[in-house]
């Protein structure tokens, strides 16, 4: 047993994919000579050469488009968009081209493209570098959207995504790269199911990505207060695993959804709607959402902390479901 | 090689510039074909382009480019032949600007308020089909009977296509969500 970081898991997964399949190529800003903004592709340019590891100009629309073309032409590209903030420049390619080509062509075109993006806040990178827009992508038919929150998923989701004949967007939360866990061996994982990270009987805490550690910390603290949380890591944001969520709600009857996106129009809203649609009579209390405050994410540390979901807010939300207001 | 077609209006999009830069940087075998008909729907080129010479834009990305009389069938053919040879033989991208004109409205809903009828009539004198036909007749390459046969052939092909389409059936509504995702995924989600 040794400790592996999320970053290393991502790196090794890309490397293993490129070793296993010569059709797999990596392109994006600073993935080559710089080694990746988050060091996730360090050494890969040297090992695989400039044909397979390509540094791109600052042209998100252009190089995502090239990735689509490459996928159409038989390659299995990994396009890295540095962060979800910059991906907005490529929305037309992802939403209006990649996601739509299969349906528009009656199945004649397949776009086996993987787009990896860093996402989220917490590093004082301020308003233009701190978005959580996974929910926007989860809105779009024709693609899959995943959010690995554990070291095992950071490694395991990529090969499955690469094997998928449709576009898959992988979101890596910036606060997760330095996290680590003991790992025996890292293997491919599914990209269909949510995972119960902590079993419990009193309340279901549903979350994904960078909020998972906060939810688990909150669950630890709440257990000292006699509240037993079941923490569900969505893992896959499109398609959502309704079965796992509904089964949990059937057991606990109370739900808190933790989502780093802004409150209004959040994916947490979609999850709430699904629970109401499918498990209304299992609920003993309204669903509570813990999301970001509706402000552009601030630069000063204390304001950024106040804007984002935190362990304390999750604890308070859960306690309120049990009439505990501290 | 890949042939990529677009109008001069699309040249204003960032995607155009990103694409040309990437194609030249990575020596991609792309033939860029700009059909410049001087109007982006209803917007005249001088209203929306600071540089109205499309080949100059390609040159700024160091992509070889030719401006072609788009109303001359043989000029188009010759330019395309040269460009295709270049791209197919490892020469990297090439850019063709076909200077042409749209006789009809952009769509059924276009009242053509943005140009004069005189201008349209003036360009119609250079109708490529008519001028090429006249040239073939003048050079003796084709006779009147040949022209008539070509026209009849085209009309029959069109009529057959229309008949085939009109005899067809609408795609069933049950197929609405077919091909959103790959079949294996769709099955798994059932």
Coordinates of C-alpha atoms in Angstrom, one line a residue:
Chain A
X1 CA 0.0 0.0 0.0
X2 CA 1.4 3.4 -0.9
X3 CA -0.1 6.8 -1.1
X4 CA -0.9 8.2 -4.5
X5 CA -2.0 11.7 -5.2
X6 CA -5.0 12.5 -7.4
X7 CA -2.6 14.4 -9.7
X8 CA -0.4 11.3 -10.0
X9 CA -3.4 9.2 -10.7
X10 CA -4.5 11.5 -13.5
X11 CA -0.9 11.6 -14.9
X12 CA -0.5 7.8 -14.8
X13 CA -3.9 7.3 -16.4
X14 CA -3.1 9.5 -19.3
X15 CA 0.3 7.8 -19.7
X16 CA -1.1 4.3 -19.5
X17 CA -3.8 5.2 -22.1
X18 CA -1.2 6.5 -24.5
X19 CA 1.0 3.4 -24.0
X20 CA -2.0 1.1 -24.5
X21 CA -3.4 2.7 -27.7
X22 CA -1.4 4.6 -30.3
X23 CA -4.5 6.4 -31.4
X24 CA -4.6 8.3 -28.1
X25 CA -3.1 11.8 -28.3
X26 CA -3.1 14.7 -25.8
X27 CA -3.4 18.3 -26.8
X28 CA -4.0 21.5 -24.9
X29 CA -2.4 24.6 -23.6
X30 CA 0.9 23.9 -21.8
X31 CA 0.4 20.2 -21.7
X32 CA 3.8 19.6 -23.3
X33 CA 6.8 21.7 -22.5
X34 CA 5.3 23.1 -19.3
X35 CA 4.2 19.7 -18.2
X36 CA 0.6 20.7 -17.6
X37 CA -0.7 23.6 -15.5
X38 CA -1.4 21.2 -12.7
X39 CA 1.6 19.0 -13.6
X40 CA -0.8 16.3 -14.8
X41 CA 1.2 15.7 -18.0
X42 CA 4.8 16.1 -16.8
X43 CA 7.2 14.1 -18.8
X44 CA 4.7 13.0 -21.4
X45 CA 6.1 15.2 -24.2
X46 CA 9.5 13.7 -23.7
X47 CA 8.2 10.2 -23.6
X48 CA 5.7 10.3 -26.5
X49 CA 7.0 13.2 -28.7
X50 CA 5.4 16.3 -30.2
X51 CA 3.1 14.5 -32.6
X52 CA 1.2 12.8 -29.7
X53 CA 1.6 15.5 -27.1
X54 CA 0.8 18.8 -28.6
X55 CA 1.0 22.3 -27.1
X56 CA -1.7 24.4 -28.6
X57 CA -2.1 28.1 -29.1
X58 CA -4.7 29.9 -26.9
X59 CA -7.5 28.8 -29.2
X60 CA -10.0 26.8 -27.2
X61 CA -12.6 26.8 -29.9
X62 CA -10.0 25.9 -32.5
X63 CA -8.3 23.0 -30.7
X64 CA -11.5 21.5 -29.3
X65 CA -12.6 21.6 -32.9
X66 CA -9.4 19.9 -34.0
X67 CA -10.1 17.3 -31.3
X68 CA -13.5 16.6 -32.8
X69 CA -12.0 16.3 -36.3
X70 CA -9.4 14.0 -35.0
X71 CA -12.0 11.8 -33.2
X72 CA -14.1 11.7 -36.4
X73 CA -11.0 10.7 -38.3
X74 CA -10.2 7.7 -36.0
X75 CA -8.0 9.0 -33.3
X76 CA -8.9 8.9 -29.6
X77 CA -7.9 12.4 -28.5
X78 CA -7.7 13.8 -25.0
X79 CA -8.2 17.5 -25.3
X80 CA -7.3 19.3 -22.2
X81 CA -9.0 22.7 -21.7
X82 CA -7.0 24.3 -18.9
X83 CA -10.1 25.2 -16.9
X84 CA -13.8 25.2 -17.3
X85 CA -13.6 29.0 -17.3
X86 CA -11.8 28.9 -20.6
X87 CA -14.0 26.2 -22.0
X88 CA -16.7 28.8 -22.5
X89 CA -14.7 29.8 -25.6
X90 CA -15.2 26.3 -26.9
X91 CA -18.9 25.9 -26.0
X92 CA -20.0 26.0 -29.6
X93 CA -17.7 23.1 -30.5
X94 CA -18.7 21.0 -27.5
X95 CA -22.5 21.7 -27.4
X96 CA -23.3 22.5 -31.0
X97 CA -20.9 20.2 -32.8
X98 CA -19.5 17.3 -30.7
X99 CA -22.8 16.6 -28.8
X100 CA -25.0 16.9 -31.9
X101 CA -23.1 15.2 -34.7
X102 CA -24.3 11.6 -33.9
X103 CA -28.0 12.6 -33.9
X104 CA -27.7 15.0 -36.8
X105 CA -26.1 12.3 -38.9
X106 CA -28.5 9.6 -38.0
X107 CA -25.7 7.7 -36.3
X108 CA -23.2 8.0 -39.2
X109 CA -20.8 10.1 -37.2
X110 CA -19.3 9.1 -33.8
X111 CA -17.2 11.5 -31.8
X112 CA -15.1 9.5 -29.3
X113 CA -13.6 12.7 -27.8
X114 CA -12.5 13.1 -24.2
X115 CA -12.2 16.6 -22.9
X116 CA -10.5 17.1 -19.5
X117 CA -10.9 20.3 -17.6
X118 CA -9.9 21.6 -14.2
X119 CA -12.8 23.2 -12.4
X120 CA -13.8 24.9 -9.2
X121 CA -12.5 27.5 -6.7
X122 CA -10.6 27.7 -3.4
X123 CA -7.2 28.9 -4.6
X124 CA -7.9 32.6 -4.6
X125 CA -7.9 32.7 -8.4
X126 CA -10.9 35.1 -8.3
X127 CA -14.0 35.6 -10.5
X128 CA -12.7 34.6 -13.9
X129 CA -10.9 31.5 -12.9
X130 CA -13.2 30.0 -10.3
X131 CA -16.4 28.8 -12.1
X132 CA -18.2 25.5 -11.4
X133 CA -20.1 25.0 -14.6
X134 CA -20.4 21.2 -14.6
X135 CA -24.1 21.6 -14.4
X136 CA -24.2 23.5 -17.8
X137 CA -22.5 20.6 -19.5
X138 CA -24.7 18.1 -17.7
X139 CA -27.7 19.8 -19.4
X140 CA -26.6 18.8 -22.9
X141 CA -27.9 15.6 -24.6
X142 CA -25.3 13.7 -26.6
X143 CA -22.4 13.8 -24.1
X144 CA -21.4 12.2 -20.8
X145 CA -20.1 14.3 -17.9
X146 CA -18.1 12.8 -15.1
X147 CA -16.5 14.3 -11.9
X148 CA -13.9 12.0 -10.4
X149 CA -13.6 13.0 -6.7
X150 CA -11.3 10.2 -5.5
X151 CA -7.8 9.0 -6.5
X152 CA -9.3 5.8 -7.8
X153 CA -11.7 7.6 -10.1
X154 CA -9.1 10.1 -11.1
X155 CA -7.3 7.1 -12.6
X156 CA -10.2 4.8 -13.5
X157 CA -12.6 7.1 -15.3
X158 CA -10.3 8.1 -18.1
X159 CA -9.8 4.8 -19.8
X160 CA -13.5 4.1 -19.8
X161 CA -14.1 7.6 -21.1
X162 CA -11.6 7.0 -23.9
X163 CA -13.4 3.7 -24.8
X164 CA -16.7 5.5 -25.0
X165 CA -17.9 6.2 -28.6
X166 CA -19.5 9.5 -27.5
X167 CA -17.9 12.7 -26.1
X168 CA -17.0 12.5 -22.4
X169 CA -16.2 15.6 -20.4
X170 CA -14.1 14.9 -17.3
X171 CA -14.0 17.5 -14.5
X172 CA -11.0 17.6 -12.1
X173 CA -11.5 19.9 -9.2
X174 CA -8.5 22.1 -8.6
X175 CA -8.6 21.4 -4.8
X176 CA -8.4 17.6 -5.4
X177 CA -5.0 17.4 -7.2
X178 CA -3.1 17.4 -4.0
X179 CA -5.3 14.9 -2.2
X180 CA -4.0 11.4 -1.7
X181 CA -5.1 8.0 -0.6
X182 CA -3.7 4.6 -0.1
X183 CA -4.1 2.7 -3.2
X184 CA -3.4 -1.0 -4.0
X185 CA -3.7 -0.7 -7.7
X186 CA -5.5 1.6 -10.0
X187 CA -7.8 0.2 -12.6
X188 CA -10.5 1.3 -15.0
X189 CA -13.8 2.2 -13.3
X190 CA -17.3 2.6 -14.6
X191 CA -18.8 5.9 -15.7
X192 CA -22.4 5.0 -15.0
X193 CA -23.0 4.8 -11.3
X194 CA -22.9 7.0 -8.2
X195 CA -21.1 5.7 -5.2
X196 CA -22.0 5.6 -1.5
X197 CA -18.8 6.8 0.1
X198 CA -20.2 6.6 3.7
X199 CA -23.2 4.5 4.6
X200 CA -25.6 6.1 7.1
X201 CA -29.2 6.1 8.1
X202 CA -30.3 9.6 9.2
X203 CA -29.7 11.8 6.1
X204 CA -28.5 11.5 2.6
X205 CA -25.8 14.0 1.6
X206 CA -25.5 14.1 -2.2
X207 CA -22.4 15.7 -3.7
X208 CA -19.8 15.5 -6.4
X209 CA -16.2 16.6 -7.1
X210 CA -14.4 19.0 -4.9
X211 CA -17.2 19.1 -2.3
X212 CA -16.9 15.4 -1.4
X213 CA -14.1 15.9 1.2
X214 CA -16.1 18.7 2.8
X215 CA -19.2 16.4 2.9
X216 CA -17.2 13.6 4.5
X217 CA -15.7 16.0 7.0
X218 CA -19.1 17.3 7.9
X219 CA -20.4 13.7 8.2
X220 CA -17.6 13.0 10.7
X221 CA -18.4 16.0 12.8
X222 CA -22.2 15.2 12.6
X223 CA -21.6 11.7 13.9
X224 CA -20.3 13.3 17.1
X225 CA -23.7 15.0 17.3
X226 CA -25.4 11.7 16.9
X227 CA -26.5 12.2 13.3
X228 CA -25.5 9.4 10.9
X229 CA -24.9 10.7 7.4
X230 CA -25.0 8.7 4.2
X231 CA -22.7 10.4 1.7
X232 CA -23.4 9.8 -2.0
X233 CA -20.7 10.8 -4.5
X234 CA -22.5 11.3 -7.8
X235 CA -19.4 10.5 -9.9
X236 CA -21.4 10.8 -13.1
X237 CA -23.3 14.1 -13.7
X238 CA -24.7 13.0 -17.0
X239 CA -26.4 10.6 -17.0
X240 CA -27.3 10.9 -13.3
X241 CA -27.7 7.7 -11.4
X242 CA -31.2 8.1 -10.1
X243 CA -31.4 4.6 -8.6
X244 CA -28.6 5.1 -6.1
X245 CA -30.0 8.5 -5.0
X246 CA -33.6 7.3 -4.7
X247 CA -32.5 4.1 -2.8
X248 CA -30.6 6.2 -0.3
X249 CA -33.5 8.6 0.2
X250 CA -35.8 5.7 0.7
X251 CA -33.6 4.7 3.6
X252 CA -32.9 8.1 5.3
X253 CA -35.9 10.3 4.3
X254 CA -33.8 13.5 4.4
X255 CA -31.6 15.1 1.8
X256 CA -28.9 17.7 1.6
X257 CA -27.4 18.4 -1.8
X258 CA -23.9 20.0 -1.7
X259 CA -22.9 21.7 -5.0
X260 CA -20.2 24.3 -5.5
X261 CA -22.1 25.9 -8.4
X262 CA -24.2 29.0 -7.7
X263 CA -27.5 28.2 -6.1
X264 CA -29.8 29.3 -8.9
X265 CA -30.0 26.9 -11.8
X266 CA -27.5 24.6 -10.1
X267 CA -27.3 20.9 -10.8
X268 CA -28.4 20.6 -7.2
X269 CA -31.8 22.0 -8.4
X270 CA -32.0 19.2 -11.0
X271 CA -31.2 16.6 -8.3
X272 CA -33.8 18.1 -6.0
X273 CA -36.4 17.9 -8.8
X274 CA -35.6 14.2 -9.5
X275 CA -35.9 13.3 -5.8
X276 CA -39.3 15.0 -5.6
X277 CA -40.4 13.3 -8.8
X278 CA -39.3 9.9 -7.7
X279 CA -39.3 9.8 -3.9
X280 CA -41.7 12.5 -2.7
X281 CA -43.5 10.2 -0.3
X282 CA -40.2 9.1 1.2
X283 CA -39.2 12.6 2.3
X284 CA -39.8 13.8 5.9
X285 CA -38.4 17.3 5.2
X286 CA -37.8 19.6 2.3
X287 CA -34.6 19.1 0.4
X288 CA -31.8 21.5 1.4
X289 CA -29.2 22.8 -1.1
X290 CA -25.8 24.0 0.0
X291 CA -24.3 25.9 -2.9
X292 CA -22.1 28.9 -3.6
X293 CA -23.4 32.4 -2.8
X294 CA -24.5 34.1 -5.9
X295 CA -21.5 36.4 -6.3
X296 CA -18.6 36.3 -8.7
X297 CA -16.1 34.3 -6.7
X298 CA -14.0 36.9 -4.7
X299 CA -10.2 37.1 -4.5
X300 CA -9.6 37.7 -0.7
X301 CA -9.4 34.4 1.1
X302 CA -12.0 35.2 3.7
X303 CA -14.5 36.3 1.1
X304 CA -13.9 33.3 -1.1
X305 CA -14.4 31.1 1.9
X306 CA -17.7 32.8 2.6
X307 CA -18.8 32.4 -0.9
X308 CA -18.2 28.7 -1.3
X309 CA -19.8 25.7 0.4
X310 CA -17.9 24.8 3.6
X311 CA -18.0 22.0 6.1
X312 CA -19.7 24.3 8.7
X313 CA -22.5 25.2 6.2
X314 CA -23.1 21.5 5.5
X315 CA -23.2 20.7 9.2
X316 CA -25.6 23.5 9.9
X317 CA -27.9 22.4 7.0
X318 CA -28.0 18.8 8.2
X319 CA -28.6 19.9 11.8
X320 CA -31.5 22.1 10.7
X321 CA -33.3 19.0 9.4
X322 CA -33.3 17.7 12.9
X323 CA -34.4 20.9 14.6
X324 CA -30.9 21.7 15.8
X325 CA -30.0 25.3 15.1
X326 CA -26.7 26.3 16.7
Chain B
X1 CA -7.2 16.0 -47.5
X2 CA -10.1 18.0 -46.2
X3 CA -12.0 20.6 -48.2
X4 CA -13.6 23.2 -45.9
X5 CA -16.2 25.6 -47.4
X6 CA -17.4 28.8 -45.9
X7 CA -18.7 32.2 -47.0
X8 CA -16.8 35.5 -46.6
X9 CA -19.1 36.3 -43.7
X10 CA -17.7 33.4 -41.6
X11 CA -14.2 34.8 -42.0
X12 CA -15.1 37.3 -39.3
X13 CA -15.5 34.5 -36.7
X14 CA -12.6 33.8 -34.4
X15 CA -13.0 30.2 -35.4
X16 CA -11.7 31.1 -38.9
X17 CA -8.5 32.7 -37.5
X18 CA -7.9 29.9 -35.0
X19 CA -8.4 27.3 -37.8
X20 CA -6.0 28.8 -40.2
X21 CA -3.3 29.3 -37.5
X22 CA -3.6 25.7 -36.4
X23 CA -3.7 24.3 -40.0
X24 CA -0.5 26.1 -40.9
X25 CA 1.3 25.4 -37.6
X26 CA 0.6 21.7 -37.7
X27 CA 0.7 21.5 -41.6
X28 CA -2.8 20.0 -41.8
X29 CA -4.0 18.9 -45.2
X30 CA -6.9 21.3 -45.4
X31 CA -8.1 23.2 -48.5
X32 CA -9.9 26.3 -47.3
X33 CA -12.5 27.4 -49.9
X34 CA -14.0 30.8 -49.3
X35 CA -17.0 31.5 -51.5
X36 CA -17.0 35.3 -51.4
X37 CA -20.3 36.5 -52.8
X38 CA -19.9 39.9 -51.2
X39 CA -22.9 39.7 -48.9
X40 CA -23.1 37.9 -45.5
X41 CA -26.8 37.3 -45.7
X42 CA -27.7 41.1 -46.0
X43 CA -24.5 42.7 -44.9
X44 CA -22.1 44.0 -47.6
X45 CA -18.5 42.9 -47.2
X46 CA -17.2 46.5 -46.7
X47 CA -19.6 46.9 -43.8
X48 CA -18.2 43.9 -41.9
X49 CA -14.6 43.4 -43.0
X50 CA -11.7 45.8 -42.4
X51 CA -9.7 43.8 -44.9
X52 CA -11.9 42.7 -47.8
X53 CA -9.2 40.7 -49.6
X54 CA -9.6 37.2 -48.2
X55 CA -6.3 36.0 -49.7
X56 CA -4.4 38.7 -47.6
X57 CA -5.8 37.1 -44.5
X58 CA -4.6 33.7 -45.5
X59 CA -1.2 35.2 -46.4
X60 CA -1.0 36.6 -42.9
X61 CA -1.0 33.0 -41.6
X62 CA 1.6 32.1 -44.3
X63 CA -0.9 29.9 -46.1
X64 CA -0.5 30.1 -50.0
X65 CA -3.7 31.5 -51.5
X66 CA -5.3 32.2 -54.8
X67 CA -8.1 34.6 -55.7
X68 CA -10.3 33.1 -58.4
X69 CA -13.0 34.4 -60.7
X70 CA -15.8 32.4 -59.2
X71 CA -18.0 33.0 -62.2
X72 CA -15.5 31.2 -64.6
X73 CA -15.9 27.4 -64.4
X74 CA -12.5 26.7 -66.0
X75 CA -10.7 29.2 -63.8
X76 CA -12.2 27.5 -60.7
X77 CA -11.3 24.1 -62.0
X78 CA -7.7 25.1 -62.7
X79 CA -7.2 26.8 -59.4
X80 CA -8.7 23.9 -57.5
X81 CA -6.5 21.4 -59.3
X82 CA -3.3 23.4 -58.3
X83 CA -4.5 23.7 -54.7
X84 CA -5.5 20.1 -54.4
X85 CA -2.1 19.0 -55.7
X86 CA -0.4 21.2 -53.2
X87 CA -2.4 19.9 -50.2
X88 CA -2.3 16.2 -51.3
X89 CA 1.4 16.3 -51.7
X90 CA 2.4 17.4 -48.3
X91 CA 2.4 21.1 -49.0
X92 CA 0.2 21.9 -46.0
X93 CA -3.0 24.0 -46.2
X94 CA -4.0 26.1 -49.2
X95 CA -6.6 28.8 -49.4
X96 CA -8.9 29.6 -52.4
X97 CA -11.0 32.7 -52.6
X98 CA -13.8 32.3 -55.1
X99 CA -15.2 35.7 -56.0
X100 CA -18.8 35.1 -57.1
X101 CA -22.3 36.5 -56.6
X102 CA -25.6 35.3 -55.3
X103 CA -28.4 36.0 -57.8
X104 CA -31.4 35.0 -55.6
X105 CA -32.3 36.1 -52.1
X106 CA -30.5 34.5 -49.2
X107 CA -33.7 32.7 -48.2
X108 CA -37.4 32.7 -48.9
X109 CA -37.8 35.4 -46.3
X110 CA -35.3 37.8 -47.7
X111 CA -36.8 41.0 -49.2
X112 CA -33.4 42.1 -50.5
X113 CA -33.5 45.6 -49.1
X114 CA -29.7 45.7 -48.9
X115 CA -28.8 45.8 -52.7
X116 CA -30.1 47.2 -55.9
X117 CA -31.8 45.2 -58.7
X118 CA -29.4 46.9 -61.1
X119 CA -26.4 45.3 -59.3
X120 CA -28.0 41.9 -59.5
X121 CA -28.8 42.2 -63.2
X122 CA -25.3 43.4 -63.9
X123 CA -23.8 40.3 -62.3
X124 CA -26.3 38.0 -64.1
X125 CA -24.5 38.9 -67.3
X126 CA -21.7 36.8 -66.0
X127 CA -23.8 33.8 -65.2
X128 CA -21.2 31.0 -65.1
X129 CA -23.5 28.3 -66.6
X130 CA -24.5 30.5 -69.5
X131 CA -21.0 31.8 -70.2
X132 CA -19.5 28.4 -70.0
X133 CA -22.2 27.0 -72.3
X134 CA -21.5 29.8 -74.8
X135 CA -17.8 29.1 -74.7
X136 CA -18.3 25.4 -75.3
X137 CA -20.6 26.1 -78.2
X138 CA -18.2 28.8 -79.6
X139 CA -15.1 26.5 -79.3
X140 CA -17.0 23.6 -80.9
X141 CA -16.5 21.5 -77.8
X142 CA -20.3 20.9 -77.5
X143 CA -23.2 21.2 -80.0
X144 CA -26.7 22.3 -79.3
X145 CA -27.9 18.7 -79.1
X146 CA -25.3 18.0 -76.4
X147 CA -26.5 21.0 -74.4
X148 CA -30.1 19.9 -74.6
X149 CA -29.1 16.4 -73.6
X150 CA -27.2 17.7 -70.5
X151 CA -30.1 19.9 -69.5
X152 CA -32.6 17.0 -69.9
X153 CA -30.4 14.7 -67.9
X154 CA -30.2 17.2 -65.0
X155 CA -33.9 17.8 -65.1
X156 CA -34.6 14.0 -65.0
X157 CA -32.3 13.5 -62.1
X158 CA -33.9 16.3 -60.1
X159 CA -37.4 15.0 -61.0
X160 CA -36.5 11.6 -59.8
X161 CA -35.0 12.9 -56.6
X162 CA -38.2 14.9 -55.9
X163 CA -40.4 11.9 -56.7
X164 CA -38.3 9.7 -54.4
X165 CA -38.6 12.2 -51.6
X166 CA -42.3 12.8 -52.0
X167 CA -43.0 9.0 -52.1
X168 CA -41.1 8.5 -48.9
X169 CA -42.4 8.3 -45.4
X170 CA -41.7 10.5 -42.4
X171 CA -39.3 9.1 -39.8
X172 CA -41.4 7.7 -37.0
X173 CA -41.7 9.8 -33.9
X174 CA -40.7 6.7 -31.9
X175 CA -37.2 7.2 -33.3
X176 CA -36.9 10.7 -31.8
X177 CA -34.2 9.8 -29.3
X178 CA -32.4 7.3 -31.5
X179 CA -28.7 8.2 -32.1
X180 CA -28.4 10.8 -29.3
X181 CA -25.9 8.4 -27.7
X182 CA -24.2 5.3 -29.1
X183 CA -26.6 2.3 -29.2
X184 CA -24.8 0.5 -26.4
X185 CA -25.3 3.5 -24.1
X186 CA -28.9 4.0 -25.1
X187 CA -29.6 0.3 -24.3
X188 CA -27.8 0.5 -20.9
X189 CA -30.0 3.5 -20.0
X190 CA -33.3 1.8 -20.8

